[in-house]
């Protein structure tokens, strides 16, 4: 099983960042297994996450480091970081304060496809985003 | 809560494919919550998955539709498809036959970062990839 040879390698050197310097990160509740969100990291945000055990991402829209919870208070304490076979996707197991989603839900995956190909809400609203982020005009 | 307005919209029209026509798909065991893999879909593979309830992806390396399990027999029966707040990531809840990973593990996320930043194996080997895919020279 050739795949076992690399477990003594450096974790950081095993991560394959894409051509824009980013790697997708799946974020999962470490106790329930619920998938909370997907985000992106560059090398700096991954190093900050490893050092501080608090999730830090790269915001593709704002083009800057994004310490999860810096606006909302809904931070993520990191318990484990896993890497996939190809080294190009990470899985974070976290304790999520409040809701992970900017829309106020516990998970960003709060909509489910129905048999008639519309959508149902399938998650719990945790906070009012207007109150947390300020009301948009 | 503006986010609730769109639940009567078409699921397919809510999916935002990236500039290469793909959307990332997180794949999770529908009973245990274990994250098995991440893959990519284009519109055609998503439509096939919705129609047949069997996971079909777009292989970025082989540049063709990839009916999961077509080589290994390790197919995925799809129970639910969720979509995130931004519409740019999908979450499939599946029943996985055998292992999801081409390296023979149940999950592609079979390596975990250790405190000294090397890696530990943290998953179960389900099959010998040399036997399933043919031995590489």
XYZ file of C-alpha atoms in Angstrom, chain A residues 6 16 21-22 34 43 49 53 55 57 60 66 75 78-79 86 89 95 97-99 117 121 130 133 135:
26
model
C 3.828 9.439 3.113
C -1.618 21.112 -2.752
C -2.863 29.539 -4.053
C -6.010 28.232 -2.362
C -22.935 17.964 10.624
C -0.953 28.971 3.127
C -5.307 27.965 11.926
C -6.538 26.255 16.709
C -10.381 28.642 11.988
C -9.833 31.350 5.978
C -12.253 35.218 -1.970
C -10.907 36.036 7.437
C -15.906 31.447 15.930
C -10.436 23.489 15.591
C -10.129 19.938 16.939
C -4.914 13.905 -3.457
C -8.952 19.275 0.010
C -16.729 23.406 17.716
C -20.161 28.972 18.368
C -23.689 29.968 17.254
C -24.381 29.565 13.541
C -36.583 20.177 -7.889
C -35.367 24.693 4.377
C -29.561 41.995 10.359
C -23.980 42.211 10.747
C -29.167 45.888 8.502
